[in-house]
mmCIF file of C-alpha atoms and ligand atoms in Angstrom:
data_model
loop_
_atom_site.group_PDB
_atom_site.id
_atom_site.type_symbol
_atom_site.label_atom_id
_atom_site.label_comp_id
_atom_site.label_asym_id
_atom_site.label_seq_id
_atom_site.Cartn_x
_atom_site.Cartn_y
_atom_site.Cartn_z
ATOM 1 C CA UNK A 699 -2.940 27.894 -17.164
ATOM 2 C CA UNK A 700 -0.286 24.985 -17.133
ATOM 3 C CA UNK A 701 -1.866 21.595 -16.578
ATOM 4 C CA UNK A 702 0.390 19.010 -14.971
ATOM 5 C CA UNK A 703 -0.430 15.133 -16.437
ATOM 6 C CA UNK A 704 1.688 12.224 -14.966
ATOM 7 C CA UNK A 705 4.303 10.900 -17.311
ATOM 8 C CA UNK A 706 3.167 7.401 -17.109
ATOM 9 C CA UNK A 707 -0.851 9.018 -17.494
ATOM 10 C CA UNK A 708 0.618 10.142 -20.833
ATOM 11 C CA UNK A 709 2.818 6.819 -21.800
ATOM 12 C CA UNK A 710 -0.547 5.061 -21.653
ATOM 13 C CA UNK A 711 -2.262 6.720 -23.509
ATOM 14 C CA UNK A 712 -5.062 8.010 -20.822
ATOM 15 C CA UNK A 713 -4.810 12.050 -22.679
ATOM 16 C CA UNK A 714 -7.846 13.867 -23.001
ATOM 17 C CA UNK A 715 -10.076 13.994 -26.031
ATOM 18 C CA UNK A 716 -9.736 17.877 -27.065
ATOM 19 C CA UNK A 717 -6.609 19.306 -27.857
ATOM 20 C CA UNK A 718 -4.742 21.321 -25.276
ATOM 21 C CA UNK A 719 -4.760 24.195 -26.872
ATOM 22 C CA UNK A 720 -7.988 25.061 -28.202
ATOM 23 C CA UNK A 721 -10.530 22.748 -26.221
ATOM 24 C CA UNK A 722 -11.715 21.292 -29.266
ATOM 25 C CA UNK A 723 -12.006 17.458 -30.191
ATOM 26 C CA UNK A 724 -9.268 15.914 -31.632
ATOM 27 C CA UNK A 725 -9.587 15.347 -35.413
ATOM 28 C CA UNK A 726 -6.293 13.645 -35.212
ATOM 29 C CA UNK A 727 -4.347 11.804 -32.806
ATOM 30 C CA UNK A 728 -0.766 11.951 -33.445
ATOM 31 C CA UNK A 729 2.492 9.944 -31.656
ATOM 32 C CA UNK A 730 4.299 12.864 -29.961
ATOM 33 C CA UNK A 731 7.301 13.043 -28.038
ATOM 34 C CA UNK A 732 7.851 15.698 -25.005
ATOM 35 C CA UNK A 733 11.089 17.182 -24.159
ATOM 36 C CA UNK A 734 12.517 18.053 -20.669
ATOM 37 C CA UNK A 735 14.413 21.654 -20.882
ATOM 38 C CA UNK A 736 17.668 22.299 -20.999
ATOM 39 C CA UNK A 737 19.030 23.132 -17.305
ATOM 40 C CA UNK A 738 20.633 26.316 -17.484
ATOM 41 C CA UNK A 739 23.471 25.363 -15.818
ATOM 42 C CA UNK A 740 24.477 23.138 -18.787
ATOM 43 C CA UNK A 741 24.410 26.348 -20.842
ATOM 44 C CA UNK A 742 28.266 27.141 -18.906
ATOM 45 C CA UNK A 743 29.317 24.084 -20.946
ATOM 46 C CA UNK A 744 28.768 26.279 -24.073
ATOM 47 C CA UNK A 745 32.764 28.087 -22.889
ATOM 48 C CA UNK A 746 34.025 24.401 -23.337
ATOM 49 C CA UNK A 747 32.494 23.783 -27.170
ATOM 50 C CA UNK A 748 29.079 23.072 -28.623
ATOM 51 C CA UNK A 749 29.711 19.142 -28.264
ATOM 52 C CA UNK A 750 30.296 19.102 -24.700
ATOM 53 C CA UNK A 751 27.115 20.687 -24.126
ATOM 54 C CA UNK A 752 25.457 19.053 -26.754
ATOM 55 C CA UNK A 753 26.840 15.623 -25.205
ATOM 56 C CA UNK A 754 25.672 16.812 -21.586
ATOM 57 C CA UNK A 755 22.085 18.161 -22.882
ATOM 58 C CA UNK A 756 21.242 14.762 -24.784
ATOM 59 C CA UNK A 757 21.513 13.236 -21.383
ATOM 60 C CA UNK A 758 19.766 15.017 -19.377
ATOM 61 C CA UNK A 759 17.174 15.557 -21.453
ATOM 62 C CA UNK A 760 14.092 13.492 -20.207
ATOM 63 C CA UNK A 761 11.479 12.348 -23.069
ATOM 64 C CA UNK A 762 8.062 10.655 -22.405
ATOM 65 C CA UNK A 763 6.414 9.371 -25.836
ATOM 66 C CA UNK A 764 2.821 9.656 -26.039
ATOM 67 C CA UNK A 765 1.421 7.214 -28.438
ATOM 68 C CA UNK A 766 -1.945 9.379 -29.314
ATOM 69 C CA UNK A 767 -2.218 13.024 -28.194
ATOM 70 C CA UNK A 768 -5.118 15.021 -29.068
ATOM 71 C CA UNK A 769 -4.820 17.688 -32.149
ATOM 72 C CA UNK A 770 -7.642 19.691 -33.640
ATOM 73 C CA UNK A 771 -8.254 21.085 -37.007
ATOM 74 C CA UNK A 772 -6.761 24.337 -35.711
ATOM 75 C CA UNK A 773 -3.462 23.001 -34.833
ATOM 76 C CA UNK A 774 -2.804 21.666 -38.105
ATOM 77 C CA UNK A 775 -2.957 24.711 -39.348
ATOM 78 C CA UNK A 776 -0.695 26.584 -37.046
ATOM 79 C CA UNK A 777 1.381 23.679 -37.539
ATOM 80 C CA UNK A 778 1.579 24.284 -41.476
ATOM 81 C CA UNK A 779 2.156 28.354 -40.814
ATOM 82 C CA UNK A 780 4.965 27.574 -38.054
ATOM 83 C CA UNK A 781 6.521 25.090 -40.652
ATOM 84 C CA UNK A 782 5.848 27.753 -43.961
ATOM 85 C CA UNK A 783 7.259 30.787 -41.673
ATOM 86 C CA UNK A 784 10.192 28.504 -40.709
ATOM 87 C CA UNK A 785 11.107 26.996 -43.810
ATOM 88 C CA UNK A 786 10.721 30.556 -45.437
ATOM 89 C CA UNK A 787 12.965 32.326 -43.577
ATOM 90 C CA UNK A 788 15.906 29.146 -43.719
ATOM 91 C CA UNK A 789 15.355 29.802 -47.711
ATOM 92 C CA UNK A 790 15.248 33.138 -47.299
ATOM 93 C CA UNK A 791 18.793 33.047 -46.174
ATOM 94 C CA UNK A 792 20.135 30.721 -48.254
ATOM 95 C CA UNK A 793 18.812 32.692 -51.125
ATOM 96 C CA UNK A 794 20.188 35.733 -49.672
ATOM 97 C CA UNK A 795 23.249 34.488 -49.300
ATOM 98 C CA UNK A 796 23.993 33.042 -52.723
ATOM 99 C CA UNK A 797 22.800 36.203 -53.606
ATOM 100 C CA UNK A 798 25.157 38.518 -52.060
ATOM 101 C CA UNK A 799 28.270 36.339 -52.816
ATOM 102 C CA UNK A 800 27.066 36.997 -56.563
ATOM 103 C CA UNK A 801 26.020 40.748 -56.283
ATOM 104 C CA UNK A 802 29.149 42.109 -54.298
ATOM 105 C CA UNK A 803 32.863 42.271 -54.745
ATOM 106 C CA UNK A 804 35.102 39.454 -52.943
ATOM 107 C CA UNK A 805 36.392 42.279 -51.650
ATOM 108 C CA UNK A 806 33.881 44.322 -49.790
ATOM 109 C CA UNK A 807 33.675 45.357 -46.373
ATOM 110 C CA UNK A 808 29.601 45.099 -46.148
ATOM 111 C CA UNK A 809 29.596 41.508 -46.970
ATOM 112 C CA UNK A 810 30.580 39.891 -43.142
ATOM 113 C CA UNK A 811 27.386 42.033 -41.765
ATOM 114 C CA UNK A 812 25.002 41.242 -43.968
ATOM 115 C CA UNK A 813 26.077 37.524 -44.186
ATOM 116 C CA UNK A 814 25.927 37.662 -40.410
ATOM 117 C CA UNK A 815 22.041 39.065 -40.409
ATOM 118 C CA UNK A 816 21.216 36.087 -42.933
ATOM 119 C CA UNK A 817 22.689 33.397 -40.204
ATOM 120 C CA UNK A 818 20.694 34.627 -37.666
ATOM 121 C CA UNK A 819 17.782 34.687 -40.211
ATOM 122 C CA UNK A 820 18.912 30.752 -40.577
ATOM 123 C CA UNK A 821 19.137 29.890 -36.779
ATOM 124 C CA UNK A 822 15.578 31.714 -36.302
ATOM 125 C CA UNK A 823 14.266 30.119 -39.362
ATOM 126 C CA UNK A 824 15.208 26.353 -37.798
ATOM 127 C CA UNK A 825 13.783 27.786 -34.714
ATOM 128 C CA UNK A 826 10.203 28.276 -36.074
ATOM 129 C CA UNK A 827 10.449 25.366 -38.012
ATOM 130 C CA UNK A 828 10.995 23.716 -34.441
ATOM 131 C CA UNK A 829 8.064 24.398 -33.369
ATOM 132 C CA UNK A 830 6.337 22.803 -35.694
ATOM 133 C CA UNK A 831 6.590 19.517 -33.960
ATOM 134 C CA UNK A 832 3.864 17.860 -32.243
ATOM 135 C CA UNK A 833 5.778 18.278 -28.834
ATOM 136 C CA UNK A 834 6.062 22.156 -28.852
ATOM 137 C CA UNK A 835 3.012 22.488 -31.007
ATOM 138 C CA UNK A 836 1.207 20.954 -27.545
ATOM 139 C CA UNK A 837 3.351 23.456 -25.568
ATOM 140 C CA UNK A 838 3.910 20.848 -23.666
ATOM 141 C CA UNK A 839 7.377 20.163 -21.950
ATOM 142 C CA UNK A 840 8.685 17.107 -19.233
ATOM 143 C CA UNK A 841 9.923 17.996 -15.857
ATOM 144 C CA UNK A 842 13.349 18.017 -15.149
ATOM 145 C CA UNK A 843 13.182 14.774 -13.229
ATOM 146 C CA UNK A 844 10.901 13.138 -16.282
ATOM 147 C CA UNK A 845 7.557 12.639 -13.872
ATOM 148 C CA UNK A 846 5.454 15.255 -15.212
ATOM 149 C CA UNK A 847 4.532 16.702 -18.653
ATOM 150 C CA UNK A 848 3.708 20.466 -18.191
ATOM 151 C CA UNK A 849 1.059 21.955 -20.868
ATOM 152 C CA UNK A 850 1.148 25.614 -20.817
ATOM 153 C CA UNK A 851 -1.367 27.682 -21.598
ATOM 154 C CA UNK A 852 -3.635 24.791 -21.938
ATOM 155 C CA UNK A 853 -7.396 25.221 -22.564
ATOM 156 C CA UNK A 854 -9.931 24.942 -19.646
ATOM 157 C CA UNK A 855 -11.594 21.992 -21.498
ATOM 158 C CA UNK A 856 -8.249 20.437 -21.632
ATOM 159 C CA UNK A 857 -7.489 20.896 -17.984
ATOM 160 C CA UNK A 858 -11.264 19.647 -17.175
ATOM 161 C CA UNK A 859 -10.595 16.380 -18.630
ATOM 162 C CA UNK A 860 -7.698 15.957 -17.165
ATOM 163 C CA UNK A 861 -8.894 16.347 -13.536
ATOM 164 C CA UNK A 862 -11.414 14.152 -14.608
ATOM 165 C CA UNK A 863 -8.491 11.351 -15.650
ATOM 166 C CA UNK A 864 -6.665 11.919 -12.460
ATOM 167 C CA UNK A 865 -7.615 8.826 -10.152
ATOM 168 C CA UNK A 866 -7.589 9.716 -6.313
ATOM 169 C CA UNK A 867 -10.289 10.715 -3.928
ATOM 170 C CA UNK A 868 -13.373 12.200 -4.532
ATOM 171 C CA UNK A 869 -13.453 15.694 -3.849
ATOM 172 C CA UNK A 870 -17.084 15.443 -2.990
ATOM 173 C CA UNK A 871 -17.252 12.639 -0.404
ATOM 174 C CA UNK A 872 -19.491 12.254 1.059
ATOM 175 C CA UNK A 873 -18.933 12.208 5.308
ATOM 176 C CA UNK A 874 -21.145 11.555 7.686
ATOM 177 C CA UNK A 875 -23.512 15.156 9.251
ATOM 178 C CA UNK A 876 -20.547 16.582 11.776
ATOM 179 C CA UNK A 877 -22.536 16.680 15.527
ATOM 180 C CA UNK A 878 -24.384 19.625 16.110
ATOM 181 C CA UNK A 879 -22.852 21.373 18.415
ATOM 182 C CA UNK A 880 -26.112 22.755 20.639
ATOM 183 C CA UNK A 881 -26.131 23.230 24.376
ATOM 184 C CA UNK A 882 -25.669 19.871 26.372
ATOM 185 C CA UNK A 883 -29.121 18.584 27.322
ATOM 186 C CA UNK A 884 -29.625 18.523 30.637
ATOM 187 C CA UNK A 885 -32.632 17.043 32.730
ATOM 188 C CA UNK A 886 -34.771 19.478 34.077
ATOM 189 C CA UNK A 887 -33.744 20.967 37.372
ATOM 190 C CA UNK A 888 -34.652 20.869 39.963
ATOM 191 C CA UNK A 889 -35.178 16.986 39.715
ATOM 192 C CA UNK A 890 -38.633 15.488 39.774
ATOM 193 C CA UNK A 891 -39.311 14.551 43.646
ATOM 194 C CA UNK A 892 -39.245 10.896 43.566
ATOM 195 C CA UNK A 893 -42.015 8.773 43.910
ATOM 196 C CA UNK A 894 -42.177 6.585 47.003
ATOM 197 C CA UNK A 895 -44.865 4.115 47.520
ATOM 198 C CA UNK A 896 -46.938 4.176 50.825
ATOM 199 C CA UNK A 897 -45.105 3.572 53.705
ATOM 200 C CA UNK A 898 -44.890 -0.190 54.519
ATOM 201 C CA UNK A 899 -47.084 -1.345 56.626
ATOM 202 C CA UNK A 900 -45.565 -2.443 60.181
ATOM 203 C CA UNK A 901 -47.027 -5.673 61.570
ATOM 204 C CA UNK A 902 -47.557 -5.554 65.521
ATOM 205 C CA UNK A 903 -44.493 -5.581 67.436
ATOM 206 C CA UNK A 904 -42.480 -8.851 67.838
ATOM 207 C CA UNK A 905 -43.509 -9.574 71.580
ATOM 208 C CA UNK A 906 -39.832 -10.461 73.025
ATOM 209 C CA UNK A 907 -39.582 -12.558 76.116
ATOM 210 C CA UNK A 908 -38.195 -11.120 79.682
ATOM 211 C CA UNK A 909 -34.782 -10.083 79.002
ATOM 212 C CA UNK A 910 -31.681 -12.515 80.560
ATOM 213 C CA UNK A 911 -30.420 -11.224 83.594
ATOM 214 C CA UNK A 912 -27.020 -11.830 82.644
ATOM 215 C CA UNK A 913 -24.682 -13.745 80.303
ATOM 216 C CA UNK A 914 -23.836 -16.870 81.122
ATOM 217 C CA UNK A 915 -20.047 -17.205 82.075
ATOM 218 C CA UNK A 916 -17.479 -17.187 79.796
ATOM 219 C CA UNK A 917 -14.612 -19.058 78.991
ATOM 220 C CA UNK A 918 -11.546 -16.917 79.675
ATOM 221 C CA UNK A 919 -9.507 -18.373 76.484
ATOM 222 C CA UNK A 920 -12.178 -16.607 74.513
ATOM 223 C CA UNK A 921 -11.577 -13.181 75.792
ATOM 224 C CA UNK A 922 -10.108 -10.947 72.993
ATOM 225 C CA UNK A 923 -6.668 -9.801 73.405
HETATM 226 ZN ZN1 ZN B 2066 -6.216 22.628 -31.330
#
């Protein structure tokens, strides 16, 4: 799996404590610098000369410097057979080359293919040799925009203790029990009959005097209109 660290994570240092590519703990912490790829566009740049792209690729290229990342025992020793393989072949050639001009004829026609198969046994030799540094030996490359140092094929130990250095939320929080969701409780129908006290108790009935016959006159100003 790739594991994704933040550049500045790396910068300062917060890496985990087994290598990336075995899980194991480090037995070595070495400085090691990570390389942003080459965008393939750049590549067209090749048509104009290898110094225009090599100009335009050196600028692009984003680096984040990690002052201690993790290496186990194991990865010093693909290091060392990545570096023998490398250096090997690059001899190799050379070899084969001072050989040939010293075997064949100035003249013959065989010598431009077989010097051609010992150049590309050069280029591949530098290219094993290349991965011999700390950066690739990680497998470990920066974005394109210089934010995030990719690990492929890292080891799940590797990726543990990463998520474990990555500050943010808990994933477990804990929230508080979501309502149940039941029926509504309702009170029990039909409704309890209220209680009512006794009835009051009446006293005797007011004794009103004799009626009045009639009103007594009245102003007409306080008729209403
Ligand atoms: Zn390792």
């Amino acid at each position: 799996m790739t594991v994704d660290l933040p550049a500045q994570a790396v910068t300062a240092g917060a890496v985990p404590e087994v290598c990336a590519r075995h899980g194991q703990p480090a037995t070595r912490r070495r400085r090691t610098v990570f390389r942003s790829y080459t965008p393939k566009w750049a590549y067209v740049l090749l048509l104009f000369g290898v110094l225009p792209f090599a100009i335009v690729a050196a600028v692009l290229q984003k680096r984040v410097k990690a002052p201690t990342w993790p290496f186990c025992a194991d990865c010093g020793r693909l290091r060392t057979r990545r570096l023998l393989i490398g250096v090997g072949l690059v001899v190799l050639a050379v070899v084969g080359v001072v050989a040939l001009s010293a075997l064949l004829a100035p003249n013959d026609s065989t010598a431009g293919p077989i010097v051609l198969v010992f150049v590309l046994l050069l280029i591949a030799g530098l290219g094993v040799a290349s991965t011999a540094g700390n950066g690739p030996l990680a497998s470990g490359h920066v974005s394109n925009d210089g934010s995030i140092v990719h690990v492929r094929r890292a080891h799940d130990r590797f990726a543990e203790q990463v998520a474990a250095l990555q500050p943010g939320p808990q994933p477990h929080q804990a929230y508080p029990p979501y309502p149940q969701a039941g029926p509504p409780q309702y009170p029990p129908y039909p409704p309890a009959a209220p209680q009512y006290g006794p009835p009051p108790q009446y006293g005797p009935a007011p004794q009103y005097g004799p009626a009045p016959q009639a009103w007594p006159d009245q102003a007409q100003g306080d008729q209403p209109r």
